[in-house]
Tab-separated table of C-alpha atoms in Angstrom:
chain	number	residue	atom	x	y	z
Q	1114	MET	CA	-0.058	-77.899	59.433
Q	1115	LEU	CA	2.092	-75.060	60.729
Q	1116	TRP	CA	2.077	-74.168	64.432
Q	1117	PHE	CA	3.628	-71.185	66.185
Q	1118	ASP	CA	4.590	-70.657	69.783
Q	1119	LEU	CA	3.285	-67.254	70.900
Q	1120	ASP	CA	5.485	-65.632	73.561
Q	1121	ASP	CA	8.809	-64.321	72.228
Q	1122	THR	CA	8.120	-66.028	68.906
Q	1123	LEU	CA	5.439	-63.677	67.591
Q	1124	TRP	CA	4.282	-61.625	70.581
Q	1125	ALA	CA	7.057	-59.600	72.265
Q	1126	MET	CA	6.798	-61.153	75.716
Q	1127	THR	CA	10.125	-59.925	77.086
Q	1128	ASP	CA	9.637	-56.313	76.000
Q	1129	ASN	CA	5.951	-56.149	76.935
Q	1130	SER	CA	6.571	-57.777	80.304
Q	1131	THR	CA	9.436	-55.412	81.055
Q	1132	ASP	CA	7.219	-52.403	80.324
Q	1133	VAL	CA	4.485	-53.720	82.634
Q	1134	LEU	CA	6.925	-54.587	85.420
Q	1135	ARG	CA	8.525	-51.153	85.211
Q	1136	GLY	CA	5.048	-49.654	85.544
Q	1137	LEU	CA	4.384	-51.794	88.605
Q	1138	TRP	CA	7.526	-50.444	90.256
Q	1139	HIS	CA	6.277	-46.889	89.730
Q	1140	ASP	CA	2.725	-47.676	90.892
Q	1141	MET	CA	3.270	-50.049	93.826
Q	1142	ALA	CA	4.811	-48.683	97.025
Q	1143	LEU	CA	5.739	-52.153	98.283
Q	1144	ILE	CA	7.903	-52.849	95.236
Q	1145	ARG	CA	9.588	-49.443	95.584
Q	1146	LYS	CA	10.204	-50.220	99.252
Q	1147	ALA	CA	11.965	-53.456	98.280
Q	1148	TYR	CA	13.923	-51.838	95.431
Q	1149	PRO	CA	14.275	-48.145	96.349
Q	1150	ASP	CA	17.109	-47.369	93.954
Q	1151	GLY	CA	15.008	-47.785	90.822
Q	1152	PRO	CA	13.240	-50.381	88.713
Q	1153	GLU	CA	16.277	-52.022	87.092
Q	1154	ALA	CA	17.238	-54.139	90.118
Q	1155	TRP	CA	13.581	-55.158	90.484
Q	1156	LEU	CA	13.458	-56.162	86.821
Q	1157	ASP	CA	16.649	-58.190	87.076
Q	1158	VAL	CA	15.477	-60.165	90.106
Q	1159	TYR	CA	11.961	-60.727	88.771
Q	1160	HIS	CA	13.166	-61.988	85.382
Q	1161	ARG	CA	15.697	-64.339	87.018
Q	1162	VAL	CA	13.142	-65.781	89.421
Q	1163	ASN	CA	10.385	-66.006	86.813
Q	1164	ALA	CA	12.597	-67.796	84.284
Q	1165	GLY	CA	13.549	-70.432	86.850
Q	1166	LEU	CA	9.943	-70.961	87.890
Q	1167	TRP	CA	8.827	-71.369	84.267
Q	1168	ARG	CA	11.538	-73.986	83.719
Q	1169	ASP	CA	10.219	-75.901	86.726
Q	1170	TYR	CA	6.630	-75.456	85.545
Q	1171	ALA	CA	7.455	-76.859	82.096
Q	1172	LYS	CA	8.937	-79.913	83.826
Q	1173	ALA	CA	5.798	-80.281	85.987
Q	1174	LEU	CA	7.908	-79.737	89.123
Q	1175	ILE	CA	5.664	-76.940	90.398
Q	1176	SER	CA	2.023	-76.036	89.933
Q	1177	ARG	CA	0.508	-73.111	88.082
Q	1178	SER	CA	-0.580	-71.556	91.388
Q	1179	CYS	CA	2.925	-71.905	92.822
Q	1180	LEU	CA	4.432	-70.143	89.818
Q	1181	ARG	CA	1.950	-67.289	90.016
Q	1182	LEU	CA	2.496	-66.829	93.750
Q	1183	GLU	CA	6.250	-67.162	93.911
Q	1184	ARG	CA	7.260	-65.077	90.902
Q	1185	PHE	CA	6.291	-61.977	92.878
Q	1186	ALA	CA	6.747	-63.238	96.428
Q	1187	ILE	CA	10.366	-64.348	96.003
Q	1188	PRO	CA	11.605	-61.045	94.502
Q	1189	LEU	CA	9.867	-59.121	97.276
Q	1190	VAL	CA	11.484	-61.323	99.924
Q	1191	GLU	CA	14.876	-60.859	98.240
Q	1192	GLY	CA	14.250	-57.131	98.501
Q	1193	GLY	CA	13.753	-57.402	102.263
Q	1194	ILE	CA	9.963	-57.701	102.537
Q	1195	PRO	CA	8.843	-60.227	105.207
Q	1196	ARG	CA	7.597	-63.481	103.683
Q	1197	GLY	CA	4.063	-63.130	105.023
Q	1198	GLU	CA	3.669	-59.618	103.665
Q	1199	ALA	CA	5.210	-60.643	100.349
Q	1200	LYS	CA	2.820	-63.594	99.947
Q	1201	ALA	CA	-0.193	-61.464	100.830
Q	1202	ALA	CA	0.729	-58.917	98.148
Q	1203	SER	CA	1.799	-61.437	95.530
Q	1204	LEU	CA	-1.549	-62.686	94.262
Q	1205	SER	CA	-2.849	-59.160	93.867
Q	1206	LEU	CA	0.309	-58.148	91.998
Q	1207	ASP	CA	0.053	-61.196	89.753
Q	1208	GLY	CA	-3.528	-60.335	88.797
Q	1209	ILE	CA	-2.648	-56.723	88.019
Q	1210	TYR	CA	0.392	-57.839	86.045
Q	1211	LEU	CA	-1.578	-60.289	83.891
Q	1212	ASP	CA	-4.361	-57.780	83.296
Q	1213	ARG	CA	-1.909	-55.145	82.082
Q	1214	LEU	CA	0.113	-57.685	80.120
Q	1215	GLY	CA	-2.912	-58.855	78.180
Q	1216	SER	CA	-3.482	-55.304	76.948
Q	1217	CYS	CA	0.001	-54.936	75.445
Q	1218	PRO	CA	-0.036	-54.886	71.613
Q	1219	GLY	CA	3.671	-55.311	70.938
Q	1220	LEU	CA	4.783	-57.907	68.393
Q	1221	LEU	CA	8.321	-58.904	67.495
Q	1222	PRO	CA	9.839	-57.272	64.403
Q	1223	GLY	CA	8.636	-59.088	61.319
Q	1224	ALA	CA	5.832	-61.018	63.071
Q	1225	ARG	CA	2.921	-59.486	61.191
Q	1226	GLU	CA	4.806	-59.638	57.909
Q	1227	LEU	CA	5.474	-63.344	58.481
Q	1228	LEU	CA	1.819	-64.018	59.244
Q	1229	ASP	CA	0.746	-62.080	56.140
Q	1230	LYS	CA	3.062	-64.205	54.007
Q	1231	VAL	CA	1.760	-67.427	55.524
Q	1232	GLU	CA	-1.825	-66.267	55.011
Q	1233	THR	CA	-1.312	-65.723	51.278
Q	1234	SER	CA	0.751	-68.898	50.795
Q	1235	PRO	CA	-0.432	-72.435	49.984
Q	1236	LEU	CA	0.109	-73.360	53.637
Q	1237	SER	CA	-3.016	-74.046	55.641
Q	1238	LYS	CA	-4.089	-71.555	58.299
Q	1239	PRO	CA	-1.656	-71.991	61.221
Q	1240	GLY	CA	-2.276	-72.698	64.895
Q	1241	ILE	CA	-0.889	-71.438	68.208
Q	1242	ILE	CA	0.477	-73.862	70.813
Q	1243	SER	CA	1.481	-72.209	74.083
Q	1244	ASN	CA	2.248	-72.859	77.740
Q	1245	GLY	CA	0.865	-69.456	78.693
Q	1246	PHE	CA	-2.083	-68.849	81.005
Q	1247	LYS	CA	-5.494	-68.900	79.358
Q	1248	GLU	CA	-6.614	-65.679	81.095
Q	1249	VAL	CA	-4.070	-63.694	79.133
Q	1250	GLN	CA	-3.033	-65.589	75.968
Q	1251	HIS	CA	-6.272	-64.947	74.071
Q	1252	ARG	CA	-6.158	-61.293	75.106
Q	1253	LYS	CA	-2.626	-60.991	73.727
Q	1254	LEU	CA	-3.835	-62.222	70.352
Q	1255	VAL	CA	-6.668	-59.694	70.352
Q	1256	SER	CA	-4.618	-56.770	71.689
Q	1257	SER	CA	-1.939	-57.292	69.048
Q	1258	GLY	CA	-4.532	-57.741	66.288
Q	1259	ILE	CA	-3.392	-61.178	65.132
Q	1260	GLU	CA	-6.187	-63.434	66.393
Q	1261	ASP	CA	-7.715	-63.906	62.933
Q	1262	TYR	CA	-4.536	-65.415	61.492
Q	1263	PHE	CA	-5.006	-68.690	63.404
Q	1264	SER	CA	-7.326	-71.642	62.976
Q	1265	ALA	CA	-6.657	-73.156	66.422
Q	1266	VAL	CA	-5.227	-72.102	69.788
Q	1267	VAL	CA	-3.974	-74.917	72.031
Q	1268	LEU	CA	-3.025	-73.844	75.565
Q	1269	SER	CA	-1.436	-75.979	78.241
Q	1270	ASP	CA	-3.805	-74.366	80.737
Q	1271	ASP	CA	-6.815	-75.795	78.925
Q	1272	ILE	CA	-5.617	-79.403	78.942
Q	1273	GLY	CA	-3.390	-79.531	82.014
Q	1274	VAL	CA	-0.223	-80.555	80.153
Q	1275	ASN	CA	2.770	-78.341	79.353
Q	1276	LYS	CA	5.184	-78.430	76.457
Q	1277	PRO	CA	7.460	-80.412	76.042
Q	1278	ASP	CA	5.136	-83.245	77.156
Q	1279	ARG	CA	4.124	-84.980	73.941
Q	1280	ARG	CA	0.503	-85.091	75.074
Q	1281	ILE	CA	0.021	-81.408	74.262
Q	1282	PHE	CA	1.418	-81.986	70.776
Q	1283	ASP	CA	-0.795	-85.040	70.320
Q	1284	HIS	CA	-3.763	-82.999	71.522
Q	1285	ALA	CA	-3.024	-80.314	68.938
Q	1286	LEU	CA	-3.017	-82.937	66.179
Q	1287	ALA	CA	-6.258	-84.494	67.376
Q	1288	ALA	CA	-7.965	-81.094	67.712
Q	1289	THR	CA	-7.153	-80.239	64.097
Q	1290	ALA	CA	-7.403	-83.737	62.563
Q	1291	THR	CA	-3.815	-83.516	61.341
Q	1292	LYS	CA	-0.851	-85.875	61.426
Q	1293	ALA	CA	2.570	-85.525	63.048
Q	1294	GLU	CA	4.336	-86.241	59.771
Q	1295	ASP	CA	2.550	-83.238	58.230
Q	1296	SER	CA	3.189	-80.840	61.124
Q	1297	ILE	CA	5.735	-78.046	61.570
Q	1298	ILE	CA	6.421	-75.872	64.597
Q	1299	ALA	CA	8.265	-72.557	64.872
Q	1300	GLY	CA	9.203	-71.481	68.379
Q	1301	ASP	CA	11.870	-69.764	70.440
Q	1302	ASN	CA	12.364	-72.322	73.209
Q	1303	PRO	CA	14.676	-75.116	72.043
Q	1304	LEU	CA	13.521	-77.590	74.683
Q	1305	THR	CA	9.803	-76.961	75.185
Q	1306	ASP	CA	8.895	-76.012	71.610
Q	1307	ILE	CA	11.489	-77.685	69.422
Q	1308	LEU	CA	12.559	-80.820	71.301
Q	1309	GLY	CA	8.985	-81.415	72.419
Q	1310	ALA	CA	7.625	-81.396	68.868
Q	1311	LEU	CA	10.455	-83.502	67.469
Q	1312	GLN	CA	10.088	-86.104	70.194
Q	1313	ALA	CA	6.364	-86.204	69.396
Q	1314	GLY	CA	7.271	-87.158	65.843
Q	1315	TRP	CA	6.457	-83.876	64.142
Q	1316	GLN	CA	7.876	-83.529	60.666
Q	1317	ARG	CA	9.948	-80.402	61.198
Q	1318	ALA	CA	10.839	-77.774	63.790
Q	1319	ILE	CA	12.225	-74.285	63.211
Q	1320	TRP	CA	14.059	-72.883	66.193
Q	1321	PHE	CA	13.692	-69.101	66.231
Q	1322	ASN	CA	17.014	-68.185	67.813
Q	1323	PRO	CA	17.608	-64.414	67.587
Q	1324	THR	CA	20.446	-64.501	70.140
Q	1325	VAL	CA	22.252	-67.202	68.145
Q	1326	ALA	CA	22.557	-69.388	71.234
Q	1327	PRO	CA	24.419	-72.704	70.843
Q	1328	LEU	CA	22.427	-75.790	69.981
Q	1329	PRO	CA	21.470	-77.696	73.142
Q	1330	PRO	CA	22.994	-81.201	73.212
Q	1331	GLU	CA	19.506	-82.724	73.377
Q	1332	LEU	CA	18.932	-81.536	69.799
Q	1333	ALA	CA	22.244	-82.622	68.318
Q	1334	ARG	CA	20.937	-85.928	66.949
Q	1335	TYR	CA	18.304	-84.386	64.687
Q	1336	SER	CA	19.013	-83.971	60.984
Q	1337	PRO	CA	18.900	-80.602	59.171
Q	1338	GLU	CA	15.787	-81.823	57.372
Q	1339	ARG	CA	13.916	-81.971	60.679
Q	1340	LEU	CA	15.616	-79.229	62.709
Q	1341	GLN	CA	16.411	-75.801	61.328
Q	1342	THR	CA	17.357	-72.525	62.986
Q	1343	ALA	CA	16.555	-68.926	62.151
Q	1344	ALA	CA	17.951	-65.740	63.677
Q	1345	SER	CA	15.019	-63.592	62.475
Q	1346	LEU	CA	11.396	-64.028	61.544
Q	1347	GLU	CA	12.374	-63.172	57.988
Q	1348	GLU	CA	14.561	-66.281	58.048
Q	1349	VAL	CA	11.639	-68.272	59.437
Q	1350	ALA	CA	9.581	-67.142	56.420
Q	1351	ALA	CA	12.360	-68.214	54.059
Q	1352	LEU	CA	12.592	-71.662	55.665
Q	1353	LEU	CA	8.831	-72.015	55.294
Q	1354	GLY	CA	9.089	-71.014	51.642
Q	1355	VAL	CA	6.710	-68.078	51.972
């Protein structure tokens, strides 16, 4: 069975998030107070902080609630807002952010074409496996019009385990009555998506790597039969033979 990661593999997380965060700067006086010269500095700090928090979350070093609080509180504090005021505003900002994010329809170039090819191929209907929050991941699928392409959606939020922990990959197999040796994943994160699936014994992993980043050393031991890379979703389709 074929599985896809969602964010920045099919759904344009970076672009959609940037649009929502820029809107928050325009709409929220507290953010403009912290970053009065324009939204770009706000975007830079938020993305840096958020990326670090997600790395810690994937490693189970912080909780879901910590991530959701601190990804807005820390940038506000860095912009000069007192910690207490930043924390008080953070949960409200996080809720508004997720609500707006879930309404964004943007997909990555070639995503729908890839899904159309998979749908008309001999491959079975694919699944989604994601570390994203359940409040918003299903809405992303609906807002972008791709929910009907998938036979299963496995979210870390639903089972309390994040990729790359093999338990989420094992859960996906059990939920679909499939075997690791018959399973393929395509995803953009080389450690959570790709290394996680390979360590769980999945047959093959396709690293969607549009920035052509170097191969992490953790993946160096895997053969080309099990680990492949693609710089575009068109290349992902070719590797899948669709």
